PDB file of C-alpha atoms in Angstrom:
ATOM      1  CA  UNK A 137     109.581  84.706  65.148  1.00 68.00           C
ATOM      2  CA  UNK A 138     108.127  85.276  68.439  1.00 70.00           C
ATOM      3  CA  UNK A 139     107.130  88.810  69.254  1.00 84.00           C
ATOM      4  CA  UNK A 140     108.553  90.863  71.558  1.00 92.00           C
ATOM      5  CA  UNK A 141     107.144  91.421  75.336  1.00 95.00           C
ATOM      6  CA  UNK A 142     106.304  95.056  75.653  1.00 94.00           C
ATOM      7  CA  UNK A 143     108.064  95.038  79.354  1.00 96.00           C
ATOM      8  CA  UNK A 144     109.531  92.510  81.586  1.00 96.00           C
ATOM      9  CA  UNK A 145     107.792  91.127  84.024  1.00 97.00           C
ATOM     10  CA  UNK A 146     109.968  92.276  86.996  1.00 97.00           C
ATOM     11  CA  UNK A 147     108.083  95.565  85.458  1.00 97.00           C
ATOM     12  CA  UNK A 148     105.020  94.582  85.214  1.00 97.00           C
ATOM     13  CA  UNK A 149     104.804  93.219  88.978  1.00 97.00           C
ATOM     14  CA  UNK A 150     105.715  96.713  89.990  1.00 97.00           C
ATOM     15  CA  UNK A 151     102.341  98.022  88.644  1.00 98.00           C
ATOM     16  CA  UNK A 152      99.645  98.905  90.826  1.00 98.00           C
ATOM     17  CA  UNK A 153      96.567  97.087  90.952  1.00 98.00           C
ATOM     18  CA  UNK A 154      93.358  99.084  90.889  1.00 98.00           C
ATOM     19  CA  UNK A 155      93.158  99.074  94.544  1.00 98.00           C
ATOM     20  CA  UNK A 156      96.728 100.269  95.224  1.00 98.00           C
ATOM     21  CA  UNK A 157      95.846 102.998  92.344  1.00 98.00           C
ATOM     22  CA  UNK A 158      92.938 104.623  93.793  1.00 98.00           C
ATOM     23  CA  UNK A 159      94.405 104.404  97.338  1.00 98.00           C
ATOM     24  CA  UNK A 160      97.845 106.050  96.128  1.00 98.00           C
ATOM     25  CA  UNK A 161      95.293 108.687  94.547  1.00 98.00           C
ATOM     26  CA  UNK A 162      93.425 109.061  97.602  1.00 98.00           C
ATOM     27  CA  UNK A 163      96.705 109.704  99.642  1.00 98.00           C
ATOM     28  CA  UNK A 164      98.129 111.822  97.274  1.00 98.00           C
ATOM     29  CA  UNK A 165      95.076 114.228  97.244  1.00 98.00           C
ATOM     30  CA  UNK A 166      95.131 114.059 101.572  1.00 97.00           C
ATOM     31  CA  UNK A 167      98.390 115.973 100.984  1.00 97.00           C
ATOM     32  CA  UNK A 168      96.968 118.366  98.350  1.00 97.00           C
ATOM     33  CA  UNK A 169      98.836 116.508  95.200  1.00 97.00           C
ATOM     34  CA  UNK A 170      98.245 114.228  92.540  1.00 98.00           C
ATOM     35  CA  UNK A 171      99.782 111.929  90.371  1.00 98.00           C
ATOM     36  CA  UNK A 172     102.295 112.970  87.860  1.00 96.00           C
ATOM     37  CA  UNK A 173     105.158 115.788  88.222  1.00 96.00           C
ATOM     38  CA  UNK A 174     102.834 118.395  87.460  1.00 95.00           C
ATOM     39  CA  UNK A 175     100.897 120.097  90.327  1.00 97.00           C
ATOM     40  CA  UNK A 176      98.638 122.494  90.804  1.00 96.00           C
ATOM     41  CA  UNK A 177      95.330 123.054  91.781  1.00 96.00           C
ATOM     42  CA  UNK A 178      93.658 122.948  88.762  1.00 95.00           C
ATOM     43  CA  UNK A 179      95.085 119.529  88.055  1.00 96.00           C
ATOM     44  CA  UNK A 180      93.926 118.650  91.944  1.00 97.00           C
ATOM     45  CA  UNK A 181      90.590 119.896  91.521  1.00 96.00           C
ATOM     46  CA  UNK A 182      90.171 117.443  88.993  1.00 95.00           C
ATOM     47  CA  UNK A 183      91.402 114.839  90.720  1.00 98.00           C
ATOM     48  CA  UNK A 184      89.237 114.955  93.133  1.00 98.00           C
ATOM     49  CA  UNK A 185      86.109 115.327  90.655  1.00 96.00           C
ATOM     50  CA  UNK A 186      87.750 112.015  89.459  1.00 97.00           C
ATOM     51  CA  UNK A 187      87.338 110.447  92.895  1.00 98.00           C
ATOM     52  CA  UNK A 188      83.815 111.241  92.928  1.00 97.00           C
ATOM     53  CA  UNK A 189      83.135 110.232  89.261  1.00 96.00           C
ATOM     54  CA  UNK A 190      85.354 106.664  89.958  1.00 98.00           C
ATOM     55  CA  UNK A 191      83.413 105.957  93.423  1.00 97.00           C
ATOM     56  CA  UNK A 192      80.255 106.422  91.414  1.00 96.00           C
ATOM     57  CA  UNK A 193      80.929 103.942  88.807  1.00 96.00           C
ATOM     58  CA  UNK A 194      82.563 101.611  90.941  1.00 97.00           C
ATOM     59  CA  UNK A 195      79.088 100.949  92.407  1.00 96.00           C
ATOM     60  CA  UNK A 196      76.711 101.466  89.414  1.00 95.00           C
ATOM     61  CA  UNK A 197      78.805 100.163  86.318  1.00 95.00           C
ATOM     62  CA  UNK A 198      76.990  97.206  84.760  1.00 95.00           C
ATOM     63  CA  UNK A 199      78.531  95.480  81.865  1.00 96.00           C
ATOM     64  CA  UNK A 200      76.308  94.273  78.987  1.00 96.00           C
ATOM     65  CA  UNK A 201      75.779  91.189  79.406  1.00 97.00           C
ATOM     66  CA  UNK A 202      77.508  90.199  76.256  1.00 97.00           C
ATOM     67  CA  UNK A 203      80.488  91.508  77.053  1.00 97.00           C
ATOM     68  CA  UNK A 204      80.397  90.181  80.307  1.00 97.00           C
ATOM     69  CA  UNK A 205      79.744  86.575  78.830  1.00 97.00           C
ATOM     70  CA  UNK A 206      82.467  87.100  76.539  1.00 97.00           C
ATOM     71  CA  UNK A 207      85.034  88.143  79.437  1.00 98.00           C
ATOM     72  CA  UNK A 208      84.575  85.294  81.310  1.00 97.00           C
ATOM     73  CA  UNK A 209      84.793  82.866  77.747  1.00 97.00           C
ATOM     74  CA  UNK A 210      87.865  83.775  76.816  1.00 97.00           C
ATOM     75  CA  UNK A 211      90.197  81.191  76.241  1.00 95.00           C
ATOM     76  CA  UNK A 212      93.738  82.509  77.350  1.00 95.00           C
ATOM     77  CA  UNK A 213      95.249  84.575  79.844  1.00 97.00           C
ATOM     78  CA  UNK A 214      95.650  88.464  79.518  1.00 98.00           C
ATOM     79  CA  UNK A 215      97.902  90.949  81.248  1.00 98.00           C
ATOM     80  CA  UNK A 216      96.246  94.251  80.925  1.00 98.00           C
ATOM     81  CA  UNK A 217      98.828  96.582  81.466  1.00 98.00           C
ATOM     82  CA  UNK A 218      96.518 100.595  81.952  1.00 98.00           C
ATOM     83  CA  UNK A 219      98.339 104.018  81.535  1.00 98.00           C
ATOM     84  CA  UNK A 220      96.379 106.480  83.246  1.00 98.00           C
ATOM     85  CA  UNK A 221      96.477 109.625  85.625  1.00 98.00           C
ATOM     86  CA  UNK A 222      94.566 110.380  88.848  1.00 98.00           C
ATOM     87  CA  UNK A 223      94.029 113.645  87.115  1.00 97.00           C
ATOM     88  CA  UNK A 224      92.210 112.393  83.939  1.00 96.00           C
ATOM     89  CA  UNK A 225      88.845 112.880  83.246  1.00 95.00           C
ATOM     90  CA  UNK A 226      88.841 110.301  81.020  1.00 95.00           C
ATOM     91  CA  UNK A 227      90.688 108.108  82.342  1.00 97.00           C
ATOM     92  CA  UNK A 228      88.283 108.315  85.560  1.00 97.00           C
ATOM     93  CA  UNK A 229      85.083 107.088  83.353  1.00 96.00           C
ATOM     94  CA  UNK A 230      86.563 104.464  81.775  1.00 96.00           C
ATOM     95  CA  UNK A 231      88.944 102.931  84.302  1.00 98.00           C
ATOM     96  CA  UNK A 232      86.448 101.627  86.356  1.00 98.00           C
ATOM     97  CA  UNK A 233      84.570  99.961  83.421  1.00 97.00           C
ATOM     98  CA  UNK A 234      88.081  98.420  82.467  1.00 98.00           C
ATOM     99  CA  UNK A 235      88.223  96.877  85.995  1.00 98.00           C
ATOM    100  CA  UNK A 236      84.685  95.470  85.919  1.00 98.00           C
ATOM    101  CA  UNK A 237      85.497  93.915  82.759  1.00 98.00           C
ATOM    102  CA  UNK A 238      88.475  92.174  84.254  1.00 98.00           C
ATOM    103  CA  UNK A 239      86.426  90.916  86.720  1.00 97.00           C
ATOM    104  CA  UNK A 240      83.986  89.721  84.571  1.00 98.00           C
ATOM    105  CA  UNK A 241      86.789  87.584  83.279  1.00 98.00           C
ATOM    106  CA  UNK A 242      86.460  85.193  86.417  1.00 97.00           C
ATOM    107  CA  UNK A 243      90.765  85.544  86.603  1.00 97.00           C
ATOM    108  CA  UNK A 244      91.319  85.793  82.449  1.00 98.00           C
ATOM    109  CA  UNK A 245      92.504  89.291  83.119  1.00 98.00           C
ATOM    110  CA  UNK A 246      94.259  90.265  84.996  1.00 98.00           C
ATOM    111  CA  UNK A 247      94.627  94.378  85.444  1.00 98.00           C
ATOM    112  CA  UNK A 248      97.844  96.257  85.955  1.00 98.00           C
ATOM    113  CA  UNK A 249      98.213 100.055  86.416  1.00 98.00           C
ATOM    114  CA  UNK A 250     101.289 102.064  85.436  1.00 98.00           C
ATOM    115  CA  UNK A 251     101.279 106.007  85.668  1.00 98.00           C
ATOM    116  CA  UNK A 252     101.747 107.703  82.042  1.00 98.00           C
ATOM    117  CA  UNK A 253     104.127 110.681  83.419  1.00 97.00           C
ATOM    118  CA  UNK A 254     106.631 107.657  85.508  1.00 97.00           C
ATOM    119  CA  UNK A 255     106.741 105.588  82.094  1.00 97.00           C
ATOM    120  CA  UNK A 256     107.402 107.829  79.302  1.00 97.00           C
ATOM    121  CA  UNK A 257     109.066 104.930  77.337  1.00 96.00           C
ATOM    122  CA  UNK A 258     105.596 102.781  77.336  1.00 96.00           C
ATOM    123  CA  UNK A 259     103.655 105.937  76.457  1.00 97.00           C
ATOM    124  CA  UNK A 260     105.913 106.623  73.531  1.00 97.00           C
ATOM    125  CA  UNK A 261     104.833 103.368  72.101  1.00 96.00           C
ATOM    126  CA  UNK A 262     101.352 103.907  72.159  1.00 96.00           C
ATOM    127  CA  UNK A 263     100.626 107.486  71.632  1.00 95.00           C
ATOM    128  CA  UNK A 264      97.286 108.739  69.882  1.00 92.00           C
ATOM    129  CA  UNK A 265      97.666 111.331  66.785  1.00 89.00           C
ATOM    130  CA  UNK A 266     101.299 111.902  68.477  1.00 93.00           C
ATOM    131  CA  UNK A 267      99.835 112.855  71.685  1.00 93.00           C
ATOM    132  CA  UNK A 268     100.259 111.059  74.801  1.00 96.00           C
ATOM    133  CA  UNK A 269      96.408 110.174  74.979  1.00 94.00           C
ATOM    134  CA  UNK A 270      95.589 108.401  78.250  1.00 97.00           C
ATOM    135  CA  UNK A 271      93.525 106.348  79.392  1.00 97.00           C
ATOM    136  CA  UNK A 272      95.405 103.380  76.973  1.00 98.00           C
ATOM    137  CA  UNK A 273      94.803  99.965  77.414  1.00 98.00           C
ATOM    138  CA  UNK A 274      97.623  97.053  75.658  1.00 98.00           C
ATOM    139  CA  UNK A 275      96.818  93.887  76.235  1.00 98.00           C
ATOM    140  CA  UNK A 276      99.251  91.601  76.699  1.00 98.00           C
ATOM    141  CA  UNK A 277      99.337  87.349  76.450  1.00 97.00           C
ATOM    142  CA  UNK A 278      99.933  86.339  80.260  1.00 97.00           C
ATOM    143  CA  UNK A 279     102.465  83.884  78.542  1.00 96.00           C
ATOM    144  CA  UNK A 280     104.667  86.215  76.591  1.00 97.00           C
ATOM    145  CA  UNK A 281     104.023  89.655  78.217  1.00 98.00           C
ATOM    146  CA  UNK A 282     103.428  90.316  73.901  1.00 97.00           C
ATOM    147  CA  UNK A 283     101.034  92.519  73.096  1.00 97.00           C
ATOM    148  CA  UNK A 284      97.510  91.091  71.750  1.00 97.00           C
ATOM    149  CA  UNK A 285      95.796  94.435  71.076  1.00 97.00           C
ATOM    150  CA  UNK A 286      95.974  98.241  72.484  1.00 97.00           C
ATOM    151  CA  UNK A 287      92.770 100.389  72.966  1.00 96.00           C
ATOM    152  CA  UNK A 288      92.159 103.696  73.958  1.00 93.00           C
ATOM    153  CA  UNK A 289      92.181 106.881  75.214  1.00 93.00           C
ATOM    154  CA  UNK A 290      87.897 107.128  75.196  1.00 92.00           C
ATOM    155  CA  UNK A 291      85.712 105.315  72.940  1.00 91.00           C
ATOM    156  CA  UNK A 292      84.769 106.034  69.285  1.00 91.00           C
ATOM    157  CA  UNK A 293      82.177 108.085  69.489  1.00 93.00           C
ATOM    158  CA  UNK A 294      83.857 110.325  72.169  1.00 92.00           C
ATOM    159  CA  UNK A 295      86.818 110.351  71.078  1.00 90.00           C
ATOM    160  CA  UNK A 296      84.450 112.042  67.675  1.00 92.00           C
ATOM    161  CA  UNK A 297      83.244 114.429  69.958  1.00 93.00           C
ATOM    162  CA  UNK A 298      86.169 115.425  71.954  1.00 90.00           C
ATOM    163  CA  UNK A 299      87.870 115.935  68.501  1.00 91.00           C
ATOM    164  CA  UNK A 300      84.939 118.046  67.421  1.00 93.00           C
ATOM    165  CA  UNK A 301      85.437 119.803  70.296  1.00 93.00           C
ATOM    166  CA  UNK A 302      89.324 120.319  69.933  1.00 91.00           C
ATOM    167  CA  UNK A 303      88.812 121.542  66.258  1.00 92.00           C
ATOM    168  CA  UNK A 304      86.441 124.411  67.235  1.00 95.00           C
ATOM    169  CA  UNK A 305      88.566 125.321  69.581  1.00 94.00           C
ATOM    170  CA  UNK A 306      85.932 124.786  72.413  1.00 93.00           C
ATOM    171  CA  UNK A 307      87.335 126.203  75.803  1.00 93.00           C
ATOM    172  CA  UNK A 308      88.451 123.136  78.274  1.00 90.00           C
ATOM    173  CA  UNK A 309      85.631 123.703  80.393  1.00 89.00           C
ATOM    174  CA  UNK A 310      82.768 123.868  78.087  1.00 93.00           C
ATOM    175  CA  UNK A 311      84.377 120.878  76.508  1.00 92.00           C
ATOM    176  CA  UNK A 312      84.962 119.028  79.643  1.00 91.00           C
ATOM    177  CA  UNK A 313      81.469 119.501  80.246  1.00 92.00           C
ATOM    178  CA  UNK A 314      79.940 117.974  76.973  1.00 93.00           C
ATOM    179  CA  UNK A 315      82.631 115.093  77.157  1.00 92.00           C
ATOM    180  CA  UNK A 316      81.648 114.403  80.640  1.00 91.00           C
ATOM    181  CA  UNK A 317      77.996 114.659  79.878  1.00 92.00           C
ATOM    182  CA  UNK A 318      78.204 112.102  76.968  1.00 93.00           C
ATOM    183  CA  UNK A 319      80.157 109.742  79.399  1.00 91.00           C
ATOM    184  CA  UNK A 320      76.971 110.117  82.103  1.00 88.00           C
ATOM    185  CA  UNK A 321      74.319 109.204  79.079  1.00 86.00           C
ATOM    186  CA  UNK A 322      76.665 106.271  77.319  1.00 76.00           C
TER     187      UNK A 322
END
């Protein structure tokens, strides 16, 4: 039985790459917005904080080198389809890093952006303790458009603290803080 692509790949085409994401972010905030139907400017403010944090790490990540050697040894193809948010702290520390990877891969990956809020139907299959958790990451054979693995929304050990956080019902700004400090050590 062969399994089941997780979208077509008239859909998948109509992704943004990680260019066309942080430029449709960029114009977005020049008319006071961001992504997603909700807007305000709380979710703005962040946004742009995201802009700065994503500039930053688009000139200063550097990938182990093991995990850059393994990127570029992998034997197939991926698709790696990302649901994320221009307003998303997290999704701003670890897209970049996502992207590197990819290019790491020397054309093995191959990245694909798709807004959480516009694709409710993908989001609903990969939500995190029922929540729609972003940044998420599936993985998907080039071939097949199947999925190969899913990761996400922050690694292990901050996705520990952030639930920490959560169940001492740490105010979102004290707890953005620490999350966001954790991400700047890591």
């Amino acid at each position: 039985m062969t399994p089941e692509p997780v979208l077509t790949p008239a859909r998948l085409a109509s992704a943004y790459s990680y260019a066309a994401y942080r430029q449709l972010i960029d114009n977005l905030l020049e008319e006071g917005r961001t992504t997603g139907p909700q807007q305000s400017e709380f979710l703005t403010h962040y946004t742009r904080l995201n802009v700065q944090r994503m500039e930053r790490l688009d000139k200063t990540v550097r990938l182990l080198p093991e995990l850059a050697e393994a990127a570029a040894s992998l034997r197939g193809h991926y698709e790696w389809l990302i649901l994320t948010e221009g307003w998303c702290g997290d999704a701003a520390q670890i897209v970049p890093v996502l992207e590197a990877v990819a290019q790491a891969s020397g054309g093995k990956i191959t990245t694909h952006y798709l807004l959480r809020d516009d694709n409710p139907d993908l989001m609903d299959r990969y939500l995190t303790a029922g929540g729609r958790a972003i940044p998420k990451l599936v993985v998907l054979h080039a071939d097949t458009l199947a999925e190969a693995a899913q990761w996400g929304p922050r690694p292990a050990p901050a996705q520990t603290l952030y639930l920490d956080l959560k169940a001492r019902q740490v105010p979102f700004e004290e707890a953005s803080t620490a999350l966001h400090t954790w991400y700047a050590k890591d």
